[in-house]
Amino acid sequence: MTIRKPAAVFVGAIVLVSGKAMALDPAAVPFGPMLVYPAIGVGAKYNDNVFRLPRRELGAWAGVISPTILGEVQRRDDVYSVLYEGEYAWHDDYGDELNYDDHLLKAMGDWTLNVRSGLKLAAQWKQDHDEPGSNDRGGVVSRLRGVDKWRAPSVSGVYRYGADGAKGRIEVGADYVRKRYFNNEEFTQFSDLDEGKLRGSFWWQIQPKTSAQFEITYHDFDYLKSPTFEGLSNTQDSQQIRYLMGLTWEAMGKTTGTALVGYNDKRFDSDLRDNASDFSWQVGVEWRPQTYSKLNFDTGQDFIESTGQGDAINRKFVAAKWSHYWKPRFLTDLKLGYEDRDYVGDPRQDNRWRAGIGATYNMRRWLDFTAEYEYWDNQSNEPFEEYRMNVFWLNMEASL
């Protein structure tokens, strides 16, 4: 759920792990020098193929509670925030395999160093899970083991130079994540990793509302444990670098967007794995024909990490979402997405469709009700990797 707060300069909108849309305007609770914004979501979910099986689907109901609390302190132009998000799920069937409790605790700081430069730093601790069938650890039957749970502390930082409206601006950032699984070790033992990322972006204004953008991102993946093949280590350690260039713009106050194209290259430390490279792109456009209606369009390419099959996954996607307020308190969302997944070093190819519709009624400033439906269809040249899934959500979100 997303919470709007006028004081949240750095945090902006919070998106909870539940992913449910929310238009609450919560009241702040003073706590010393801090303003505190609490909220909670309570919902029910039904998935008719909770293990993503190709046939003989198994369905289950789940009750979900999603609390959040944000504390924020503003000192002149500097903002300090502490955020907690949780999601607790209990299933009526297969509870031992599917129940989970996810947590995110994050501390953030945003400093305005002078009129031209600023610095953001963040540290977080996260506990999350992988849904059954969302990875390739083991065969189809192994999906019945349930969710794979993990913890990941991380730190990140971004330095920016260049005032708003300046001819040129730069931004450099770094991230480090330490991810560790703590259940289903037979299947997750090769998934623990340390991930580092460096990125740099440069904007050069070519029109009052249009800038050229250049971006480089470097990833380093370091896995703690590697499988062996004929006595040789088949490590999944790799380095990935992506170069992008293009435009970012805002036209007539109705259309904003970024369109970047470039090259993506992934290199493995092991000679037993296939390196990968491809044309890459990243496009995101938002069109607001009216203040109460908007259309979002996104498409891109990236390599994502293999979870057991193939050396990596070359993912290409396109997605669209239409959000419309029919009345000041009544919002609907329509979304449609398509993914093409090619498994590097493996003949497997998947095509994934995803469609959804949702409606939110803002009964009070502090109270929302949401109903949502999603349909998934994963098609593959390997029949046992195909599945269809229908997911239904009913949710209530409340704040002070």
mmCIF file of C-alpha atoms in Angstrom:
data_model
loop_
_atom_site.group_PDB
_atom_site.id
_atom_site.type_symbol
_atom_site.label_atom_id
_atom_site.label_comp_id
_atom_site.label_asym_id
_atom_site.label_seq_id
_atom_site.Cartn_x
_atom_site.Cartn_y
_atom_site.Cartn_z
ATOM 1 C CA MET A 1 0.000 0.000 0.000
ATOM 2 C CA THR A 2 1.112 3.546 -0.673
ATOM 3 C CA ILE A 3 0.782 6.290 1.897
ATOM 4 C CA ARG A 4 0.828 9.970 1.016
ATOM 5 C CA LYS A 5 2.271 12.394 3.592
ATOM 6 C CA PRO A 6 3.083 16.048 2.973
ATOM 7 C CA ALA A 7 6.082 15.870 5.321
ATOM 8 C CA ALA A 8 7.693 12.886 3.629
ATOM 9 C CA VAL A 9 10.234 14.789 1.516
ATOM 10 C CA PHE A 10 12.732 11.935 1.236
ATOM 11 C CA VAL A 11 10.571 8.898 1.603
ATOM 12 C CA GLY A 12 7.805 10.115 -0.708
ATOM 13 C CA ALA A 13 5.368 7.251 -1.103
ATOM 14 C CA ILE A 14 5.876 4.066 0.891
ATOM 15 C CA VAL A 15 5.161 0.820 -0.922
ATOM 16 C CA LEU A 16 4.470 -2.012 1.484
ATOM 17 C CA VAL A 17 5.463 -5.592 0.870
ATOM 18 C CA SER A 18 1.797 -6.415 0.340
ATOM 19 C CA GLY A 19 1.866 -4.438 -2.905
ATOM 20 C CA LYS A 20 -1.735 -3.298 -2.418
ATOM 21 C CA ALA A 21 -2.671 0.141 -3.720
ATOM 22 C CA MET A 22 -3.623 2.625 -1.012
ATOM 23 C CA ALA A 23 -4.566 6.313 -1.094
ATOM 24 C CA LEU A 24 -4.693 6.995 2.646
ATOM 25 C CA ASP A 25 -3.698 10.355 4.058
ATOM 26 C CA PRO A 26 -2.704 9.362 7.608
ATOM 27 C CA ALA A 27 -2.417 11.803 10.466
ATOM 28 C CA ALA A 28 0.946 12.171 12.185
ATOM 29 C CA VAL A 29 1.539 11.328 15.826
ATOM 30 C CA PRO A 30 4.166 13.602 17.463
ATOM 31 C CA PHE A 31 6.832 11.647 19.332
ATOM 32 C CA GLY A 32 9.481 14.033 20.626
ATOM 33 C CA PRO A 33 11.086 15.656 17.564
ATOM 34 C CA MET A 34 9.701 12.897 15.315
ATOM 35 C CA LEU A 35 6.428 12.607 13.408
ATOM 36 C CA VAL A 36 5.128 9.019 13.350
ATOM 37 C CA TYR A 37 2.754 7.650 10.689
ATOM 38 C CA PRO A 38 1.269 4.220 11.570
ATOM 39 C CA ALA A 39 -0.960 2.143 9.276
ATOM 40 C CA ILE A 40 -2.141 -1.440 8.953
ATOM 41 C CA GLY A 41 -3.594 -3.679 6.278
ATOM 42 C CA VAL A 42 -5.819 -6.711 6.934
ATOM 43 C CA GLY A 43 -6.774 -8.956 4.049
ATOM 44 C CA ALA A 44 -7.735 -12.340 2.665
ATOM 45 C CA LYS A 45 -6.233 -13.959 -0.425
ATOM 46 C CA TYR A 46 -7.137 -17.041 -2.456
ATOM 47 C CA ASN A 47 -4.719 -18.664 -4.929
ATOM 48 C CA ASP A 48 -6.093 -21.580 -6.969
ATOM 49 C CA ASN A 49 -2.598 -22.905 -7.852
ATOM 50 C CA VAL A 50 -0.490 -21.928 -4.887
ATOM 51 C CA PHE A 51 2.412 -24.274 -5.811
ATOM 52 C CA ARG A 52 2.358 -23.271 -9.529
ATOM 53 C CA LEU A 53 1.909 -26.852 -10.718
ATOM 54 C CA PRO A 54 1.369 -27.746 -14.405
ATOM 55 C CA ARG A 55 -1.642 -29.921 -13.540
ATOM 56 C CA ARG A 56 -3.607 -31.018 -10.458
ATOM 57 C CA GLU A 57 -3.554 -27.494 -9.073
ATOM 58 C CA LEU A 58 -3.822 -27.059 -5.311
ATOM 59 C CA GLY A 59 -5.573 -23.978 -3.965
ATOM 60 C CA ALA A 60 -5.380 -22.270 -0.568
ATOM 61 C CA TRP A 61 -6.821 -19.321 1.342
ATOM 62 C CA ALA A 62 -4.556 -17.010 3.304
ATOM 63 C CA GLY A 63 -5.139 -14.334 5.908
ATOM 64 C CA VAL A 64 -2.637 -11.470 5.687
ATOM 65 C CA ILE A 65 -1.784 -8.690 8.149
ATOM 66 C CA SER A 66 0.523 -5.882 6.953
ATOM 67 C CA PRO A 67 1.554 -3.289 9.550
ATOM 68 C CA THR A 68 3.747 -0.310 8.764
ATOM 69 C CA ILE A 69 5.138 2.562 10.793
ATOM 70 C CA LEU A 70 7.211 5.488 9.566
ATOM 71 C CA GLY A 71 9.063 7.911 11.820
ATOM 72 C CA GLU A 72 10.420 11.097 10.272
ATOM 73 C CA VAL A 73 12.449 14.065 11.483
ATOM 74 C CA GLN A 74 13.120 17.126 9.313
ATOM 75 C CA ARG A 75 15.901 19.585 10.112
ATOM 76 C CA ARG A 76 15.767 22.467 7.667
ATOM 77 C CA ASP A 77 16.472 20.765 4.310
ATOM 78 C CA ASP A 78 17.644 17.463 5.835
ATOM 79 C CA VAL A 79 15.314 14.520 6.453
ATOM 80 C CA TYR A 80 15.883 11.450 8.680
ATOM 81 C CA SER A 81 13.511 8.493 8.550
ATOM 82 C CA VAL A 82 13.000 5.084 10.157
ATOM 83 C CA LEU A 83 10.598 2.636 8.528
ATOM 84 C CA TYR A 84 9.178 -0.739 9.543
ATOM 85 C CA GLU A 85 7.068 -2.875 7.203
ATOM 86 C CA GLY A 86 5.717 -6.318 7.998
ATOM 87 C CA GLU A 87 3.626 -8.962 6.292
ATOM 88 C CA TYR A 88 2.297 -11.991 8.163
ATOM 89 C CA ALA A 89 0.402 -14.728 6.278
ATOM 90 C CA TRP A 90 -1.475 -17.774 7.597
ATOM 91 C CA HIS A 91 -2.908 -20.375 5.197
ATOM 92 C CA ASP A 92 -5.914 -22.628 5.798
ATOM 93 C CA ASP A 93 -4.167 -25.535 4.009
ATOM 94 C CA TYR A 94 -0.459 -26.422 3.707
ATOM 95 C CA GLY A 95 0.341 -23.983 6.518
ATOM 96 C CA ASP A 96 3.641 -25.618 7.425
ATOM 97 C CA GLU A 97 4.838 -25.093 3.861
ATOM 98 C CA LEU A 98 3.292 -21.716 3.020
ATOM 99 C CA ASN A 99 3.027 -19.575 6.175
ATOM 100 C CA TYR A 100 5.540 -16.748 6.446
ATOM 101 C CA ASP A 101 6.382 -13.562 8.303
ATOM 102 C CA ASP A 102 8.260 -10.913 6.320
ATOM 103 C CA HIS A 103 9.932 -7.862 7.841
ATOM 104 C CA LEU A 104 11.712 -4.739 6.643
ATOM 105 C CA LEU A 105 13.480 -2.313 8.977
ATOM 106 C CA LYS A 106 15.117 0.627 7.230
ATOM 107 C CA ALA A 107 16.924 3.782 8.386
ATOM 108 C CA MET A 108 17.407 6.597 5.876
ATOM 109 C CA GLY A 109 18.986 10.016 5.736
ATOM 110 C CA ASP A 110 18.802 12.714 3.062
ATOM 111 C CA TRP A 111 21.207 15.633 3.381
ATOM 112 C CA THR A 112 21.238 18.810 1.308
ATOM 113 C CA LEU A 113 24.922 19.687 1.405
ATOM 114 C CA ASN A 114 24.563 22.933 -0.559
ATOM 115 C CA VAL A 115 22.488 24.348 -3.415
ATOM 116 C CA ARG A 116 24.238 22.014 -5.891
ATOM 117 C CA SER A 117 24.790 18.744 -4.057
ATOM 118 C CA GLY A 118 23.134 16.240 -1.771
ATOM 119 C CA LEU A 119 23.662 12.829 -0.201
ATOM 120 C CA LYS A 120 21.327 9.928 0.619
ATOM 121 C CA LEU A 121 22.341 7.005 2.832
ATOM 122 C CA ALA A 122 20.278 3.996 3.878
ATOM 123 C CA ALA A 123 20.732 0.800 5.880
ATOM 124 C CA GLN A 124 18.141 -1.931 6.082
ATOM 125 C CA TRP A 125 17.460 -5.440 7.359
ATOM 126 C CA LYS A 126 14.998 -7.532 5.394
ATOM 127 C CA GLN A 127 13.419 -10.939 5.897
ATOM 128 C CA ASP A 128 11.460 -12.204 2.895
ATOM 129 C CA HIS A 129 10.587 -15.362 0.954
ATOM 130 C CA ASP A 130 10.411 -16.891 -2.539
ATOM 131 C CA GLU A 131 7.017 -18.272 -3.530
ATOM 132 C CA PRO A 132 6.773 -21.945 -4.609
ATOM 133 C CA GLY A 133 7.430 -22.256 -8.340
ATOM 134 C CA SER A 134 8.962 -18.775 -8.629
ATOM 135 C CA ASN A 135 12.419 -20.393 -8.913
ATOM 136 C CA ASP A 136 14.066 -23.487 -10.406
ATOM 137 C CA ARG A 137 15.484 -25.112 -7.269
ATOM 138 C CA GLY A 138 14.659 -28.787 -7.742
ATOM 139 C CA GLY A 139 11.984 -30.305 -9.978
ATOM 140 C CA VAL A 140 8.249 -29.741 -10.134
ATOM 141 C CA VAL A 141 7.477 -32.066 -7.206
ATOM 142 C CA SER A 142 9.976 -30.173 -5.017
ATOM 143 C CA ARG A 143 7.725 -27.104 -5.194
ATOM 144 C CA LEU A 144 5.562 -28.794 -2.566
ATOM 145 C CA ARG A 145 8.286 -27.936 -0.021
ATOM 146 C CA GLY A 146 6.719 -24.472 0.147
ATOM 147 C CA VAL A 147 8.337 -21.065 0.482
ATOM 148 C CA ASP A 148 12.109 -20.511 0.599
ATOM 149 C CA LYS A 149 12.892 -17.954 3.322
ATOM 150 C CA TRP A 150 15.848 -15.571 3.423
ATOM 151 C CA ARG A 151 17.343 -12.594 5.232
ATOM 152 C CA ALA A 152 19.306 -9.763 3.620
ATOM 153 C CA PRO A 153 20.949 -6.840 5.444
ATOM 154 C CA SER A 154 22.070 -4.110 3.054
ATOM 155 C CA VAL A 155 23.510 -0.603 2.827
ATOM 156 C CA SER A 156 23.258 1.957 0.028
ATOM 157 C CA GLY A 157 24.281 5.490 -0.785
ATOM 158 C CA VAL A 158 23.690 8.069 -3.526
ATOM 159 C CA TYR A 159 25.582 11.336 -4.098
ATOM 160 C CA ARG A 160 24.112 13.911 -6.470
ATOM 161 C CA TYR A 161 25.672 17.068 -7.912
ATOM 162 C CA GLY A 162 23.822 19.690 -9.893
ATOM 163 C CA ALA A 163 20.988 21.990 -8.916
ATOM 164 C CA ASP A 164 17.468 21.556 -10.261
ATOM 165 C CA GLY A 165 17.352 23.213 -13.675
ATOM 166 C CA ALA A 166 21.141 23.114 -14.090
ATOM 167 C CA LYS A 167 22.554 22.386 -17.538
ATOM 168 C CA GLY A 168 24.341 19.277 -16.271
ATOM 169 C CA ARG A 169 23.753 16.906 -13.336
ATOM 170 C CA ILE A 170 25.500 13.779 -12.085
ATOM 171 C CA GLU A 171 24.553 11.024 -9.663
ATOM 172 C CA VAL A 172 26.707 8.176 -8.334
ATOM 173 C CA GLY A 173 25.571 5.366 -6.094
ATOM 174 C CA ALA A 174 26.647 2.131 -4.441
ATOM 175 C CA ASP A 175 24.753 -0.812 -2.891
ATOM 176 C CA TYR A 176 25.809 -3.900 -0.967
ATOM 177 C CA VAL A 177 23.484 -6.810 -0.077
ATOM 178 C CA ARG A 178 24.238 -9.947 1.963
ATOM 179 C CA LYS A 179 21.538 -12.547 1.241
ATOM 180 C CA ARG A 180 21.229 -15.791 3.244
ATOM 181 C CA TYR A 181 18.545 -18.511 3.124
ATOM 182 C CA PHE A 182 17.526 -20.176 6.387
ATOM 183 C CA ASN A 183 15.196 -23.046 5.416
ATOM 184 C CA ASN A 184 14.986 -25.815 2.789
ATOM 185 C CA GLU A 185 18.787 -26.011 2.776
ATOM 186 C CA GLU A 186 18.796 -29.027 0.452
ATOM 187 C CA PHE A 187 17.464 -26.737 -2.288
ATOM 188 C CA THR A 188 18.770 -23.286 -1.283
ATOM 189 C CA GLN A 189 22.389 -24.140 -0.390
ATOM 190 C CA PHE A 190 23.746 -22.658 -3.653
ATOM 191 C CA SER A 191 21.690 -19.437 -3.484
ATOM 192 C CA ASP A 192 23.449 -17.570 -0.632
ATOM 193 C CA LEU A 193 25.355 -14.631 -2.097
ATOM 194 C CA ASP A 194 26.935 -11.233 -1.573
ATOM 195 C CA GLU A 195 25.943 -8.669 -4.190
ATOM 196 C CA GLY A 196 27.618 -5.329 -4.838
ATOM 197 C CA LYS A 197 26.480 -2.639 -7.252
ATOM 198 C CA LEU A 198 28.010 0.609 -8.512
ATOM 199 C CA ARG A 199 26.184 3.011 -10.779
ATOM 200 C CA GLY A 200 26.685 6.421 -12.310
ATOM 201 C CA SER A 201 24.276 8.677 -14.226
ATOM 202 C CA PHE A 202 24.789 11.947 -16.093
ATOM 203 C CA TRP A 203 22.103 14.291 -17.437
ATOM 204 C CA TRP A 204 22.665 17.116 -19.930
ATOM 205 C CA GLN A 205 19.772 19.487 -20.569
ATOM 206 C CA ILE A 206 19.057 19.915 -24.291
ATOM 207 C CA GLN A 207 15.609 21.554 -23.946
ATOM 208 C CA PRO A 208 13.880 23.190 -20.954
ATOM 209 C CA LYS A 209 12.053 19.932 -20.158
ATOM 210 C CA THR A 210 14.247 17.391 -21.951
ATOM 211 C CA SER A 211 17.684 16.017 -21.004
ATOM 212 C CA ALA A 212 20.063 13.507 -22.514
ATOM 213 C CA GLN A 213 20.911 10.745 -20.029
ATOM 214 C CA PHE A 214 23.950 8.457 -19.831
ATOM 215 C CA GLU A 215 24.147 5.610 -17.310
ATOM 216 C CA ILE A 216 26.565 2.824 -16.364
ATOM 217 C CA THR A 217 25.748 0.073 -13.832
ATOM 218 C CA TYR A 218 28.201 -2.555 -12.562
ATOM 219 C CA HIS A 219 27.127 -5.671 -10.621
ATOM 220 C CA ASP A 220 29.325 -8.165 -8.785
ATOM 221 C CA PHE A 221 27.766 -11.485 -7.692
ATOM 222 C CA ASP A 222 29.716 -13.590 -5.189
ATOM 223 C CA TYR A 223 28.133 -16.934 -4.222
ATOM 224 C CA LEU A 224 29.173 -18.617 -0.984
ATOM 225 C CA LYS A 225 28.861 -22.194 -2.228
ATOM 226 C CA SER A 226 29.278 -23.672 -5.703
ATOM 227 C CA PRO A 227 28.143 -26.956 -7.268
ATOM 228 C CA THR A 228 30.805 -29.169 -8.829
ATOM 229 C CA PHE A 229 30.923 -30.860 -12.219
ATOM 230 C CA GLU A 230 33.417 -33.691 -12.782
ATOM 231 C CA GLY A 231 35.431 -32.453 -9.832
ATOM 232 C CA LEU A 232 35.563 -28.829 -11.070
ATOM 233 C CA SER A 233 33.886 -25.902 -9.348
ATOM 234 C CA ASN A 234 30.974 -24.594 -11.394
ATOM 235 C CA THR A 235 30.742 -21.299 -9.550
ATOM 236 C CA GLN A 236 27.961 -18.882 -10.422
ATOM 237 C CA ASP A 237 30.144 -15.879 -9.486
ATOM 238 C CA SER A 238 29.905 -13.233 -12.178
ATOM 239 C CA GLN A 239 30.334 -9.582 -13.093
ATOM 240 C CA GLN A 240 27.719 -7.692 -15.078
ATOM 241 C CA ILE A 241 27.942 -4.242 -16.647
ATOM 242 C CA ARG A 242 25.239 -2.337 -18.504
ATOM 243 C CA TYR A 243 25.649 0.821 -20.598
ATOM 244 C CA LEU A 244 22.581 2.936 -21.376
ATOM 245 C CA MET A 245 21.957 6.270 -23.080
ATOM 246 C CA GLY A 246 18.861 8.144 -24.154
ATOM 247 C CA LEU A 247 16.415 10.847 -23.102
ATOM 248 C CA THR A 248 14.344 11.825 -20.091
ATOM 249 C CA TRP A 249 11.544 14.338 -20.525
ATOM 250 C CA GLU A 250 8.434 16.089 -19.264
ATOM 251 C CA ALA A 251 6.054 17.333 -21.961
ATOM 252 C CA MET A 252 3.214 19.790 -21.302
ATOM 253 C CA GLY A 253 2.864 18.514 -17.751
ATOM 254 C CA LYS A 254 0.958 15.446 -19.017
ATOM 255 C CA THR A 255 3.724 13.104 -20.159
ATOM 256 C CA THR A 256 6.918 12.247 -18.311
ATOM 257 C CA GLY A 257 9.293 9.473 -19.201
ATOM 258 C CA THR A 258 12.717 7.979 -19.758
ATOM 259 C CA ALA A 259 13.853 6.048 -22.838
ATOM 260 C CA LEU A 260 17.330 4.478 -22.695
ATOM 261 C CA VAL A 261 19.050 1.968 -24.979
ATOM 262 C CA GLY A 262 22.437 0.287 -24.758
ATOM 263 C CA TYR A 263 24.342 -2.916 -24.148
ATOM 264 C CA ASN A 264 24.331 -5.492 -21.329
ATOM 265 C CA ASP A 265 27.242 -7.867 -20.704
ATOM 266 C CA LYS A 266 27.548 -10.663 -18.098
ATOM 267 C CA ARG A 267 30.802 -12.610 -17.513
ATOM 268 C CA PHE A 268 31.196 -15.694 -15.306
ATOM 269 C CA ASP A 269 34.325 -16.682 -13.380
ATOM 270 C CA SER A 270 33.817 -20.336 -14.352
ATOM 271 C CA ASP A 271 34.681 -21.573 -17.854
ATOM 272 C CA LEU A 272 31.887 -24.120 -17.438
ATOM 273 C CA ARG A 273 29.254 -21.396 -17.773
ATOM 274 C CA ASP A 274 28.206 -19.436 -20.845
ATOM 275 C CA ASN A 275 28.808 -15.696 -20.825
ATOM 276 C CA ALA A 276 25.921 -13.570 -22.051
ATOM 277 C CA SER A 277 25.497 -10.218 -23.766
ATOM 278 C CA ASP A 278 22.586 -8.523 -25.505
ATOM 279 C CA PHE A 279 21.071 -5.258 -26.683
ATOM 280 C CA SER A 280 19.467 -3.637 -23.658
ATOM 281 C CA TRP A 281 16.834 -0.993 -23.047
ATOM 282 C CA GLN A 282 14.883 0.679 -20.251
ATOM 283 C CA VAL A 283 11.741 2.673 -21.032
ATOM 284 C CA GLY A 284 9.205 4.127 -18.616
ATOM 285 C CA VAL A 285 6.461 6.566 -19.639
ATOM 286 C CA GLU A 286 3.607 8.080 -17.640
ATOM 287 C CA TRP A 287 0.765 9.867 -19.418
ATOM 288 C CA ARG A 288 -1.829 11.866 -17.496
ATOM 289 C CA PRO A 289 -4.606 12.966 -19.884
ATOM 290 C CA GLN A 290 -6.551 14.210 -16.837
ATOM 291 C CA THR A 291 -5.650 14.841 -13.202
ATOM 292 C CA TYR A 292 -7.774 11.806 -12.220
ATOM 293 C CA SER A 293 -6.439 9.371 -14.820
ATOM 294 C CA LYS A 294 -2.988 8.061 -15.770
ATOM 295 C CA LEU A 295 -1.442 5.403 -17.974
ATOM 296 C CA ASN A 296 1.958 3.852 -17.224
ATOM 297 C CA PHE A 297 3.982 1.940 -19.815
ATOM 298 C CA ASP A 298 7.255 0.137 -19.058
ATOM 299 C CA THR A 299 9.534 -2.123 -21.076
ATOM 300 C CA GLY A 300 13.109 -3.312 -20.679
ATOM 301 C CA GLN A 301 15.783 -6.002 -20.842
ATOM 302 C CA ASP A 302 18.055 -7.329 -18.130
ATOM 303 C CA PHE A 303 19.857 -10.463 -17.016
ATOM 304 C CA ILE A 304 18.559 -11.983 -13.789
ATOM 305 C CA GLU A 305 20.258 -14.637 -11.702
ATOM 306 C CA SER A 306 19.639 -18.315 -12.340
ATOM 307 C CA THR A 307 18.124 -20.333 -9.487
ATOM 308 C CA GLY A 308 19.110 -23.767 -10.751
ATOM 309 C CA GLN A 309 18.382 -24.030 -14.478
ATOM 310 C CA GLY A 310 20.593 -22.281 -16.995
ATOM 311 C CA ASP A 311 23.487 -19.950 -16.218
ATOM 312 C CA ALA A 312 21.376 -16.782 -16.196
ATOM 313 C CA ILE A 313 17.978 -15.636 -17.473
ATOM 314 C CA ASN A 314 17.708 -13.088 -20.275
ATOM 315 C CA ARG A 315 14.466 -11.301 -19.358
ATOM 316 C CA LYS A 316 12.613 -8.977 -21.724
ATOM 317 C CA PHE A 317 9.327 -7.482 -20.592
ATOM 318 C CA VAL A 318 6.565 -5.029 -21.399
ATOM 319 C CA ALA A 319 3.874 -3.830 -18.976
ATOM 320 C CA ALA A 320 1.010 -1.353 -18.990
ATOM 321 C CA LYS A 321 -1.221 -0.049 -16.193
ATOM 322 C CA TRP A 322 -4.222 2.278 -16.287
ATOM 323 C CA SER A 323 -5.356 3.961 -13.057
ATOM 324 C CA HIS A 324 -8.553 6.002 -13.060
ATOM 325 C CA TYR A 325 -10.551 7.826 -10.377
ATOM 326 C CA TRP A 326 -14.201 7.500 -11.451
ATOM 327 C CA LYS A 327 -15.198 9.406 -8.334
ATOM 328 C CA PRO A 328 -13.005 11.259 -5.822
ATOM 329 C CA ARG A 329 -13.145 8.200 -3.551
ATOM 330 C CA PHE A 330 -13.295 5.376 -6.123
ATOM 331 C CA LEU A 331 -10.202 4.167 -8.016
ATOM 332 C CA THR A 332 -9.759 1.295 -10.485
ATOM 333 C CA ASP A 333 -6.570 -0.235 -11.870
ATOM 334 C CA LEU A 334 -6.141 -2.327 -15.016
ATOM 335 C CA LYS A 335 -2.785 -3.931 -15.772
ATOM 336 C CA LEU A 336 -1.301 -6.216 -18.384
ATOM 337 C CA GLY A 337 2.234 -7.583 -18.620
ATOM 338 C CA TYR A 338 4.272 -9.935 -20.797
ATOM 339 C CA GLU A 339 7.737 -11.446 -20.196
ATOM 340 C CA ASP A 340 10.038 -13.388 -22.502
ATOM 341 C CA ARG A 341 12.600 -15.472 -20.585
ATOM 342 C CA ASP A 342 15.516 -17.172 -22.389
ATOM 343 C CA TYR A 343 17.688 -19.406 -20.209
ATOM 344 C CA VAL A 344 21.373 -18.809 -21.010
ATOM 345 C CA GLY A 345 23.207 -22.111 -21.584
ATOM 346 C CA ASP A 346 19.930 -24.077 -21.608
ATOM 347 C CA PRO A 347 17.271 -24.639 -24.307
ATOM 348 C CA ARG A 348 14.411 -23.629 -22.006
ATOM 349 C CA GLN A 349 12.274 -20.647 -23.064
ATOM 350 C CA ASP A 350 9.322 -19.247 -21.116
ATOM 351 C CA ASN A 351 6.636 -16.733 -22.087
ATOM 352 C CA ARG A 352 4.701 -15.293 -19.165
ATOM 353 C CA TRP A 353 1.451 -13.328 -19.299
ATOM 354 C CA ARG A 354 -0.001 -11.484 -16.339
ATOM 355 C CA ALA A 355 -3.248 -9.507 -16.186
ATOM 356 C CA GLY A 356 -5.127 -7.895 -13.342
ATOM 357 C CA ILE A 357 -7.974 -5.643 -12.319
ATOM 358 C CA GLY A 358 -8.518 -3.909 -8.994
ATOM 359 C CA ALA A 359 -10.835 -1.414 -7.328
ATOM 360 C CA THR A 360 -10.226 0.727 -4.230
ATOM 361 C CA TYR A 361 -12.857 2.627 -2.271
ATOM 362 C CA ASN A 362 -11.541 5.380 -0.005
ATOM 363 C CA MET A 363 -14.311 5.370 2.616
ATOM 364 C CA ARG A 364 -12.533 7.838 4.887
ATOM 365 C CA ARG A 365 -9.301 9.793 4.863
ATOM 366 C CA TRP A 366 -7.880 7.013 7.014
ATOM 367 C CA LEU A 367 -9.719 3.930 5.610
ATOM 368 C CA ASP A 368 -9.510 2.069 2.261
ATOM 369 C CA PHE A 369 -11.136 -1.111 0.945
ATOM 370 C CA THR A 370 -9.606 -2.939 -2.047
ATOM 371 C CA ALA A 371 -10.640 -5.902 -4.199
ATOM 372 C CA GLU A 372 -8.222 -7.283 -6.773
ATOM 373 C CA TYR A 373 -7.925 -10.165 -9.235
ATOM 374 C CA GLU A 374 -4.799 -11.379 -11.091
ATOM 375 C CA TYR A 375 -4.344 -14.032 -13.768
ATOM 376 C CA TRP A 376 -0.954 -15.657 -14.520
ATOM 377 C CA ASP A 377 -0.139 -17.859 -17.516
ATOM 378 C CA ASN A 378 3.400 -19.234 -17.829
ATOM 379 C CA GLN A 379 4.027 -20.991 -21.164
ATOM 380 C CA SER A 380 7.243 -22.956 -21.729
ATOM 381 C CA ASN A 381 8.898 -25.328 -24.201
ATOM 382 C CA GLU A 382 9.286 -27.624 -21.179
ATOM 383 C CA PRO A 383 5.736 -28.797 -20.350
ATOM 384 C CA PHE A 384 6.387 -29.370 -16.639
ATOM 385 C CA GLU A 385 7.285 -25.660 -16.250
ATOM 386 C CA GLU A 386 3.903 -24.461 -17.518
ATOM 387 C CA TYR A 387 1.227 -23.294 -15.099
ATOM 388 C CA ARG A 388 -1.838 -21.079 -14.803
ATOM 389 C CA MET A 389 -2.853 -19.258 -11.663
ATOM 390 C CA ASN A 390 -5.791 -17.134 -10.472
ATOM 391 C CA VAL A 391 -5.309 -14.923 -7.406
ATOM 392 C CA PHE A 392 -8.106 -13.051 -5.588
ATOM 393 C CA TRP A 393 -7.511 -10.321 -2.960
ATOM 394 C CA LEU A 394 -9.789 -8.559 -0.462
ATOM 395 C CA ASN A 395 -8.028 -5.985 1.675
ATOM 396 C CA MET A 396 -8.696 -3.248 4.202
ATOM 397 C CA GLU A 397 -6.111 -0.584 5.041
ATOM 398 C CA ALA A 398 -6.382 1.862 7.901
ATOM 399 C CA SER A 399 -4.362 4.594 9.560
ATOM 400 C CA LEU A 400 -4.912 7.302 12.160
#
